[in-house]
Coordinates of C-alpha atoms (C1' of nucleotides) in Angstrom, one line a residue:
Chain A
M1 CA -24.7 -52.5 -6.9
G2 CA -28.8 -51.6 -5.5
S3 CA -29.9 -49.5 -8.4
S4 CA -31.7 -45.9 -7.0
I5 CA -34.3 -47.5 -8.5
A6 CA -34.3 -50.5 -6.0
I7 CA -33.4 -48.2 -2.7
I8 CA -36.6 -46.4 -3.1
N9 CA -39.1 -49.5 -2.8
R10 CA -36.4 -50.7 0.0
S11 CA -38.4 -50.1 3.6
L12 CA -36.3 -47.9 5.8
H13 CA -35.0 -50.3 8.5
D14 CA -33.2 -51.9 5.3
Q15 CA -31.9 -48.3 4.2
V16 CA -30.7 -47.8 8.1
A17 CA -29.1 -50.9 8.1
S18 CA -26.8 -49.8 5.6
R19 CA -26.0 -47.0 6.8
I20 CA -25.0 -48.3 9.6
R21 CA -23.1 -50.3 7.8
D22 CA -21.2 -47.7 6.4
L23 CA -20.3 -46.0 9.3
I24 CA -18.8 -49.3 11.1
I25 CA -16.6 -50.3 7.9
E26 CA -15.8 -46.2 7.6
G27 CA -14.9 -46.6 10.9
S28 CA -16.8 -43.4 12.3
L29 CA -18.4 -46.2 14.7
E30 CA -15.5 -47.9 16.4
P31 CA -15.6 -51.3 17.7
G32 CA -16.6 -51.7 21.3
S33 CA -18.1 -48.6 21.3
R34 CA -21.7 -48.2 22.7
I35 CA -24.1 -47.3 19.9
D36 CA -26.3 -44.3 21.1
E37 CA -30.3 -44.9 20.5
L38 CA -30.6 -41.3 20.4
Q39 CA -28.0 -39.8 18.8
M40 CA -27.9 -42.1 15.2
L41 CA -31.5 -41.1 15.3
E42 CA -30.8 -37.8 15.2
E43 CA -28.5 -38.3 12.4
L44 CA -30.8 -40.5 10.7
G45 CA -34.1 -39.2 11.0
V46 CA -35.5 -42.2 11.7
S47 CA -37.7 -43.3 14.8
R48 CA -36.4 -46.1 16.9
T49 CA -38.8 -49.0 15.4
P50 CA -37.0 -49.2 11.9
F51 CA -33.9 -48.4 13.2
R52 CA -34.0 -51.7 16.0
E53 CA -35.3 -53.7 13.4
A54 CA -31.9 -52.5 11.6
L55 CA -30.2 -53.9 14.5
R56 CA -31.3 -56.7 15.1
T57 CA -30.2 -57.5 11.2
L58 CA -27.1 -56.4 11.9
A59 CA -26.4 -58.0 15.5
A60 CA -27.7 -61.5 12.8
E61 CA -25.1 -60.7 10.5
G62 CA -22.7 -60.7 13.7
L63 CA -21.6 -57.1 12.6
V64 CA -22.7 -55.4 16.0
I65 CA -23.8 -57.2 19.1
V66 CA -27.3 -56.4 21.4
R67 CA -27.0 -57.0 25.5
P68 CA -30.6 -57.1 26.4
S69 CA -31.3 -53.7 28.5
K70 CA -27.8 -52.9 28.0
G71 CA -27.4 -51.5 24.7
S72 CA -25.6 -53.0 21.6
I73 CA -22.1 -52.0 20.7
V74 CA -20.0 -52.7 17.7
R75 CA -19.0 -56.2 17.4
K76 CA -14.8 -55.8 18.0
L77 CA -13.1 -58.7 16.6
T78 CA -10.3 -60.1 18.6
Q79 CA -7.3 -62.0 16.5
E80 CA -8.9 -65.2 17.2
D81 CA -11.7 -64.1 15.8
V82 CA -10.8 -62.7 12.8
F83 CA -8.2 -65.9 12.6
S84 CA -11.3 -68.1 12.7
M85 CA -12.6 -65.8 9.8
L86 CA -9.7 -66.3 7.7
E87 CA -9.9 -69.8 8.5
V88 CA -13.3 -70.4 6.9
L89 CA -12.9 -68.1 3.9
G90 CA -10.3 -70.0 2.5
S91 CA -12.0 -73.4 3.1
L92 CA -15.3 -71.5 1.1
E93 CA -12.9 -70.0 -1.1
K94 CA -11.6 -72.6 -1.7
L95 CA -14.7 -74.6 -2.6
A96 CA -15.6 -71.5 -4.8
G97 CA -13.0 -71.7 -7.1
E98 CA -13.0 -75.6 -7.8
L99 CA -16.3 -75.2 -8.4
A100 CA -15.7 -72.6 -11.0
C101 CA -13.2 -74.5 -12.7
E102 CA -15.9 -77.0 -13.9
R103 CA -19.1 -74.5 -13.8
A104 CA -18.1 -71.4 -14.9
S105 CA -18.9 -70.7 -19.2
D106 CA -15.3 -69.3 -21.2
K107 CA -17.6 -66.2 -21.1
E108 CA -17.1 -65.7 -17.4
V109 CA -14.1 -67.2 -17.5
E110 CA -13.1 -63.8 -19.7
A111 CA -14.7 -61.5 -17.8
M112 CA -12.5 -62.4 -15.0
V113 CA -9.4 -62.7 -16.4
Q114 CA -10.5 -58.4 -17.5
L115 CA -11.0 -57.6 -14.6
H116 CA -8.2 -59.4 -13.4
E117 CA -5.9 -56.6 -16.6
S118 CA -8.3 -53.8 -15.4
M119 CA -6.8 -54.6 -10.9
M120 CA -2.8 -55.4 -12.4
E121 CA -3.5 -51.2 -14.8
C122 CA -3.8 -50.2 -10.7
Y123 CA -0.7 -51.7 -10.0
R124 CA 0.7 -50.7 -12.0
T125 CA 0.4 -47.4 -11.5
Q126 CA -0.1 -47.8 -7.8
D127 CA -4.0 -46.7 -7.2
R128 CA -5.0 -48.0 -4.3
M129 CA -8.8 -47.9 -3.9
P130 CA -9.6 -49.0 -7.2
Y131 CA -7.7 -52.0 -6.3
Y132 CA -9.0 -52.2 -3.8
K133 CA -12.9 -52.2 -4.4
M134 CA -11.6 -54.7 -7.5
N135 CA -10.1 -57.2 -4.9
Q136 CA -13.2 -57.1 -3.5
E137 CA -15.1 -57.9 -7.2
F138 CA -13.2 -60.5 -8.1
H139 CA -13.6 -62.8 -5.2
S140 CA -16.9 -62.2 -5.1
R141 CA -17.1 -62.7 -8.5
L142 CA -15.5 -66.0 -8.2
A143 CA -17.5 -67.2 -5.2
E144 CA -20.7 -66.2 -8.0
L145 CA -18.7 -68.6 -10.5
S146 CA -19.3 -71.9 -8.2
K147 CA -22.9 -71.3 -9.1
N148 CA -23.7 -71.9 -5.1
E149 CA -26.0 -69.7 -3.8
T150 CA -25.5 -71.0 0.4
L151 CA -21.8 -70.5 -0.7
Q152 CA -21.8 -66.9 -1.9
E153 CA -24.1 -65.6 0.9
M154 CA -21.3 -67.1 3.6
Q155 CA -18.6 -65.7 1.8
S156 CA -20.3 -62.2 1.3
N157 CA -21.5 -62.6 5.1
I158 CA -17.8 -63.4 6.2
Q159 CA -16.3 -60.3 3.7
A160 CA -19.2 -57.9 5.8
R161 CA -17.2 -58.5 8.9
L162 CA -13.6 -58.3 7.7
K163 CA -14.5 -55.1 5.9
R164 CA -12.8 -52.9 7.8
I165 CA -10.1 -55.0 8.9
R166 CA -8.7 -55.4 4.8
Y167 CA -9.7 -51.7 4.7
I168 CA -7.3 -50.6 7.1
G169 CA -5.0 -53.3 7.1
S170 CA -3.2 -51.6 4.5
Q171 CA -0.6 -52.7 2.8
T172 CA 2.4 -52.4 2.4
P173 CA 4.2 -52.7 -1.4
E174 CA 5.7 -56.1 -0.9
S175 CA 2.8 -57.4 0.0
W176 CA 1.0 -55.8 -2.5
A177 CA 3.5 -57.7 -4.8
G178 CA 2.6 -60.4 -3.1
A179 CA -1.4 -59.9 -3.4
V180 CA -0.6 -58.9 -7.3
A181 CA 1.1 -63.0 -7.7
D182 CA -1.0 -64.6 -6.1
H183 CA -4.2 -63.6 -8.2
E184 CA -2.1 -64.0 -11.3
E185 CA -1.9 -68.0 -10.0
M186 CA -5.5 -67.9 -9.1
I187 CA -5.9 -66.3 -12.8
L188 CA -4.0 -69.4 -14.4
A189 CA -5.6 -71.9 -12.8
L190 CA -9.1 -70.9 -13.7
K191 CA -8.2 -70.2 -17.8
G192 CA -7.1 -74.2 -17.5
R193 CA -9.8 -75.0 -15.4
D194 CA -7.3 -76.7 -12.8
A195 CA -9.7 -76.7 -10.0
T196 CA -7.4 -78.4 -7.5
R197 CA -4.5 -75.7 -8.6
L198 CA -7.3 -72.6 -7.7
G199 CA -8.5 -74.6 -4.5
Q200 CA -4.9 -74.7 -3.2
A201 CA -3.8 -70.9 -4.5
M202 CA -7.3 -69.1 -2.5
V203 CA -6.3 -72.0 0.7
A204 CA -2.7 -70.1 0.4
H205 CA -3.8 -66.3 -0.6
L206 CA -6.0 -66.3 2.5
K207 CA -3.1 -67.9 4.3
K208 CA -1.1 -65.1 3.2
T209 CA -4.1 -62.6 4.6
W210 CA -3.7 -63.3 7.8
D211 CA 0.3 -62.8 8.1
R212 CA -0.5 -59.5 6.1
V213 CA -3.2 -58.7 8.7
K214 CA -2.9 -60.4 12.4
D215 CA -0.1 -57.3 14.1
G216 CA -2.6 -54.8 13.0
I217 CA -5.6 -56.1 15.1
Chain B
M1 CA -28.7 -75.8 25.7
G2 CA -30.0 -72.8 27.3
S3 CA -30.5 -73.0 31.0
S4 CA -33.7 -71.5 32.8
I5 CA -32.2 -68.9 34.1
A6 CA -30.6 -68.1 30.6
I7 CA -34.1 -67.7 29.6
I8 CA -35.7 -65.3 32.0
N9 CA -33.0 -63.0 31.0
R10 CA -33.2 -63.4 27.4
S11 CA -35.1 -59.9 25.6
L12 CA -38.8 -60.9 24.3
H13 CA -38.0 -61.0 20.8
D14 CA -35.4 -63.4 21.4
Q15 CA -37.8 -65.9 23.1
V16 CA -40.4 -64.8 19.7
A17 CA -38.0 -66.1 17.3
S18 CA -36.9 -69.5 19.2
R19 CA -40.7 -69.8 18.9
I20 CA -41.5 -69.4 16.0
R21 CA -37.9 -71.1 14.4
D22 CA -40.0 -74.1 16.4
L23 CA -43.2 -73.3 14.6
I24 CA -40.5 -74.0 11.4
I25 CA -38.7 -76.8 12.2
E26 CA -41.6 -78.8 13.6
G27 CA -43.8 -77.9 10.2
S28 CA -47.2 -75.9 11.8
L29 CA -45.8 -72.6 10.0
E30 CA -45.7 -74.4 6.2
P31 CA -42.7 -73.6 3.9
G32 CA -43.7 -70.5 1.1
S33 CA -47.0 -69.4 3.1
R34 CA -47.8 -66.2 4.5
I35 CA -46.9 -65.7 8.1
D36 CA -49.5 -63.7 9.2
E37 CA -49.1 -61.6 12.3
L38 CA -52.7 -61.2 13.2
Q39 CA -53.5 -64.7 13.7
M40 CA -49.5 -65.4 15.5
L41 CA -49.6 -61.9 18.0
E42 CA -53.1 -64.1 19.6
E43 CA -51.3 -67.1 19.7
L44 CA -47.9 -66.0 21.0
G45 CA -49.7 -63.2 23.0
V46 CA -47.2 -60.1 22.7
S47 CA -47.5 -57.5 20.7
R48 CA -46.1 -56.2 16.4
T49 CA -42.5 -54.9 17.7
P50 CA -41.2 -57.8 19.3
F51 CA -42.7 -59.8 16.6
R52 CA -41.1 -58.2 13.7
E53 CA -38.2 -57.8 15.3
A54 CA -38.2 -61.7 15.7
L55 CA -39.1 -62.2 12.2
R56 CA -35.5 -59.7 10.8
T57 CA -33.4 -62.1 12.6
L58 CA -35.4 -64.8 11.5
A59 CA -34.5 -63.4 7.8
A60 CA -31.2 -62.7 8.3
E61 CA -30.6 -66.0 9.6
G62 CA -32.6 -67.4 6.0
L63 CA -35.8 -69.2 7.2
V64 CA -38.2 -65.9 6.5
I65 CA -38.3 -64.1 3.7
V66 CA -39.7 -61.0 4.8
R67 CA -40.9 -58.7 0.7
P68 CA -41.5 -54.9 1.9
S69 CA -45.2 -54.4 2.0
K70 CA -46.5 -57.6 1.4
G71 CA -45.7 -59.7 4.3
S72 CA -43.6 -62.3 5.7
I73 CA -43.3 -66.2 4.2
V74 CA -41.5 -68.7 5.4
R75 CA -38.5 -69.7 3.5
K76 CA -39.2 -72.6 0.7
L77 CA -36.1 -74.5 0.1
T78 CA -35.3 -75.4 -3.8
Q79 CA -33.9 -78.4 -4.6
E80 CA -30.8 -76.6 -5.8
D81 CA -30.7 -74.7 -2.2
V82 CA -30.9 -77.7 -0.1
F83 CA -27.8 -79.2 -2.4
S84 CA -26.3 -76.0 -2.2
M85 CA -26.2 -76.0 1.7
L86 CA -25.2 -80.0 2.2
E87 CA -22.1 -78.9 -0.7
V88 CA -21.2 -76.5 1.5
L89 CA -21.7 -78.0 4.9
G90 CA -19.7 -80.5 3.6
S91 CA -16.7 -78.5 3.3
L92 CA -17.3 -77.1 6.2
E93 CA -17.7 -80.2 8.1
K94 CA -15.0 -81.2 6.3
L95 CA -12.9 -78.5 7.5
A96 CA -13.8 -79.4 11.4
G97 CA -12.5 -82.9 10.6
E98 CA -8.9 -81.7 10.2
L99 CA -8.6 -79.1 12.8
A100 CA -10.5 -81.3 15.4
C101 CA -8.1 -83.9 14.5
E102 CA -5.3 -81.8 15.4
R103 CA -7.1 -79.9 18.2
A104 CA -9.8 -81.6 20.2
S105 CA -8.1 -82.7 23.6
D106 CA -8.5 -87.0 24.5
K107 CA -10.5 -86.0 26.7
E108 CA -12.7 -84.5 23.6
V109 CA -12.3 -87.1 21.6
E110 CA -12.6 -89.5 24.3
A111 CA -16.4 -88.2 24.8
M112 CA -17.3 -88.2 21.2
V113 CA -16.3 -91.8 21.6
Q114 CA -19.1 -92.0 24.5
L115 CA -21.4 -90.5 21.9
H116 CA -21.1 -92.5 19.5
E117 CA -21.3 -95.5 21.3
S118 CA -24.9 -94.0 22.7
M119 CA -26.0 -93.1 19.0
M120 CA -25.5 -97.7 18.3
E121 CA -27.4 -98.0 21.4
C122 CA -30.1 -96.6 20.1
Y123 CA -29.6 -98.1 16.5
R124 CA -29.9 -101.2 18.1
T125 CA -33.1 -101.2 19.6
Q126 CA -34.4 -98.2 16.8
D127 CA -34.5 -95.5 18.9
R128 CA -35.7 -92.8 16.2
M129 CA -36.0 -90.0 17.3
P130 CA -33.0 -89.7 20.4
Y131 CA -30.9 -91.2 17.3
Y132 CA -32.2 -88.3 15.5
K133 CA -30.9 -85.5 18.7
M134 CA -27.8 -87.1 19.0
N135 CA -27.3 -86.5 15.3
Q136 CA -27.3 -83.3 15.7
E137 CA -25.3 -82.8 18.3
F138 CA -22.7 -85.1 17.2
H139 CA -22.3 -82.7 14.5
S140 CA -22.4 -79.9 16.2
R141 CA -19.7 -81.4 19.1
L142 CA -17.3 -81.6 16.1
A143 CA -17.5 -78.4 15.1
E144 CA -16.4 -77.5 18.6
L145 CA -13.6 -79.2 18.6
S146 CA -12.3 -77.4 15.7
K147 CA -12.3 -74.3 18.1
N148 CA -13.4 -72.1 15.2
E149 CA -16.2 -69.9 16.0
T150 CA -16.8 -69.1 13.2
L151 CA -17.3 -72.3 11.7
Q152 CA -19.3 -73.1 14.4
E153 CA -21.8 -70.3 13.5
M154 CA -21.6 -70.9 10.2
Q155 CA -22.5 -74.6 10.3
S156 CA -25.2 -74.0 13.2
N157 CA -27.0 -71.6 10.4
I158 CA -27.2 -73.9 8.3
Q159 CA -28.6 -77.2 10.4
A160 CA -30.7 -74.9 11.6
R161 CA -32.2 -74.4 7.9
L162 CA -31.9 -77.8 6.9
K163 CA -33.3 -79.3 10.4
R164 CA -37.0 -79.7 8.9
I165 CA -35.6 -81.6 5.9
R166 CA -33.9 -83.5 7.3
Y167 CA -36.3 -84.0 10.0
I168 CA -39.1 -85.2 7.9
G169 CA -36.6 -86.9 5.2
S170 CA -37.1 -90.1 7.2
Q171 CA -34.2 -92.7 6.3
T172 CA -35.2 -96.2 5.2
P173 CA -33.5 -99.0 7.4
E174 CA -30.7 -99.1 4.6
S175 CA -29.6 -95.7 4.4
W176 CA -29.9 -95.0 8.5
A177 CA -27.6 -98.5 8.5
G178 CA -25.2 -96.4 6.5
A179 CA -24.9 -92.9 7.6
V180 CA -24.7 -95.8 11.2
A181 CA -21.1 -96.8 9.1
D182 CA -20.1 -93.7 8.2
H183 CA -20.3 -92.8 11.9
E184 CA -18.5 -95.6 12.7
E185 CA -15.6 -94.4 10.1
M186 CA -15.2 -91.0 11.3
I187 CA -14.8 -92.2 14.7
L188 CA -12.5 -94.7 13.4
A189 CA -10.4 -91.5 11.5
L190 CA -10.5 -89.3 15.0
K191 CA -9.0 -91.9 17.3
G192 CA -6.8 -92.5 14.8
R193 CA -6.3 -88.2 14.6
D194 CA -6.2 -88.9 11.0
A195 CA -6.9 -85.5 9.9
T196 CA -7.4 -86.5 5.9
R197 CA -9.7 -89.4 6.7
L198 CA -12.2 -87.8 8.8
G199 CA -12.2 -84.9 6.4
Q200 CA -13.3 -87.2 3.6
A201 CA -15.2 -88.8 5.8
M202 CA -17.1 -85.6 6.0
V203 CA -18.1 -85.0 3.0
A204 CA -18.4 -88.7 1.7
H205 CA -20.8 -88.5 4.4
L206 CA -22.8 -85.7 3.1
K207 CA -22.7 -86.3 -0.7
K208 CA -25.2 -89.4 0.9
T209 CA -27.0 -87.1 2.6
W210 CA -27.9 -85.0 -0.6
D211 CA -28.8 -89.1 -2.1
R212 CA -31.3 -89.5 0.6
V213 CA -32.9 -86.5 0.9
K214 CA -33.2 -84.8 -2.6
D215 CA -36.2 -86.9 -3.6
G216 CA -38.1 -85.4 -1.2
I217 CA -37.9 -82.1 -1.4
Chain C
dA1 C1' -13.1 -42.8 55.1
dG2 C1' -15.4 -46.2 52.8
dT3 C1' -19.3 -48.9 51.9
dT4 C1' -24.1 -49.3 51.2
dT5 C1' -28.8 -48.0 50.0
dG6 C1' -32.3 -45.0 48.7
dG7 C1' -34.0 -42.2 45.2
dC8 C1' -33.9 -39.8 40.7
dT9 C1' -32.0 -39.7 36.0
dT10 C1' -30.9 -41.9 31.6
dT11 C1' -31.8 -45.4 27.8
dT12 C1' -34.4 -49.7 26.6
dG13 C1' -38.1 -52.4 25.7
dA14 C1' -43.3 -53.0 24.4
dA15 C1' -47.9 -52.0 23.3
dT16 C1' -50.4 -48.5 20.9
dA17 C1' -51.7 -45.3 17.7
dC18 C1' -51.0 -43.5 13.0
dA19 C1' -50.5 -43.7 8.3
dA20 C1' -49.4 -45.6 3.9
dT21 C1' -49.3 -49.2 0.8
dA22 C1' -50.8 -53.1 -1.5
dT23 C1' -55.1 -56.0 -2.2
dC24 C1' -59.5 -57.1 -3.6
dC25 C1' -63.8 -56.1 -5.5
dA26 C1' -67.7 -53.9 -8.2
dA27 C1' -68.2 -50.4 -11.6
dA28 C1' -68.4 -48.3 -15.6
dA29 C1' -66.2 -48.0 -20.5
dT30 C1' -64.4 -50.1 -24.5
Chain D
dA1 C1' -67.8 -60.1 -22.3
dT2 C1' -63.5 -58.2 -21.3
dT3 C1' -60.4 -54.8 -19.3
dT4 C1' -59.8 -51.2 -17.0
dT5 C1' -60.5 -47.9 -12.4
dG6 C1' -62.1 -46.1 -8.4
dG7 C1' -62.2 -47.0 -3.8
dA8 C1' -62.9 -49.9 0.5
dT9 C1' -60.9 -53.0 3.1
dA10 C1' -57.3 -55.3 4.8
dT11 C1' -52.1 -55.6 6.6
dT12 C1' -47.7 -53.5 6.8
dG13 C1' -45.0 -49.8 7.9
dT14 C1' -43.1 -46.0 11.2
dA15 C1' -44.2 -43.1 14.9
dT16 C1' -44.8 -41.9 19.2
dT17 C1' -46.3 -43.1 24.3
dC18 C1' -46.1 -46.2 27.7
dA19 C1' -43.3 -49.5 31.6
dA20 C1' -39.7 -51.5 33.0
dA21 C1' -34.9 -51.2 33.6
dA22 C1' -30.3 -49.6 34.4
dG23 C1' -26.8 -46.2 35.8
dC24 C1' -25.8 -42.7 38.6
dC25 C1' -25.2 -40.1 42.6
dA26 C1' -25.9 -38.3 46.8
dA27 C1' -26.8 -39.1 51.4
dA28 C1' -26.5 -41.7 55.8
dC29 C1' -24.5 -45.4 58.4
dT30 C1' -20.6 -48.7 59.6

DNA sequence: AGTTTGGCTTTTGAATACAATATCCAAAAT
DNA sequence: ATTTTGGATATTGTATTCAAAAGCCAAACT
């Protein structure tokens, strides 16, 4: 995602925003901690203007909170926050699934099946990292198949906020197996163009995600 | 919303963002047109730094588009954009309605009924403007009753993007009557705590909104 | 001893200055 | 005549500077 050609054409504050996003997701910037401008500026090698513009973007995305005259902090997600996000994400992905059944081309469905196969292969060999990445891809792609840009945007926003949680949310072998079974069901529903079934599968999947994650917050 | 005490404690860029938002909604800034920084700065009486920070916020909210080195434009909504927004909004408000039936207190439900009565009064006297404002309020409040902050945030974001459309989307006498009937149904469902019924009412309402608005884009 | 106040330091917010990029127009070449 | 290129101008992007606010510590007072 994001070829090098695109990067050179992106303005500095966008690059800065991406870097900070990464720092937040990988956990270098701890939730709740103040973001030290001076230190950050040194590390990133930019001046305050693009940095602060980046902060504004991240604030609008819900990743950081800027407290006037008191500095910015990395947003800390409470259990309630995460629950509410998963509740909404469930509803959005349900819609995505239903629409995908109606609007995706056979070719696109086939591509999803392919992706699923690759994931299954990773599961068999217990390759966590590639599985994790493909899983993100799977859900993004499903949103794409809805052919609804707003839906994609909202889904990707929530995904971004939850990324860190899910990343650390290391699944147990059992929960991983459960997730794989869920995906199996999704693929079957999608292949059969059964909108209701896929919608239900999405909601169920997100509910389980909550069960899996809630104690680690 | 937003007392004067709060306003004086808000940083400049936030105030600027609000002002620009208003200009976009009321139509002073035409969709698709370039936002002339120099001219804007004069009008608003601020310097470029807070102004550009405000632009970043608005960009993240989806109201403007910043094209690197080529200036910012007010986002122009295509029919597809509006359709996709209403489709998502329908899904979100459906969820909001369902959750509200489960989670709202009797007092809160009563307050909604009151608001509905006020709207009916405006309808009887054909007071468009107050009705329009209360209608916004009605939908925001329903989202609040869901007790889901993410849901509220997402709904309010889409509402903001659509505001101008709905504002100009001058309803005919018939469509107004239809909207009133929809609201009657919503209130009945909410009073009866019938989640399914309210959910369906919300989806139906948003579908009609599309029919009413689509030709005016 | 504890609390309050005054001023110093650090940090954030806004304005200005400087640099880079794009746009536009005219002149030259095909 | 049309296209292309060079440079002047306007506009945007970034850095720096200046101002204001918040945090901190010590001294004085209760």
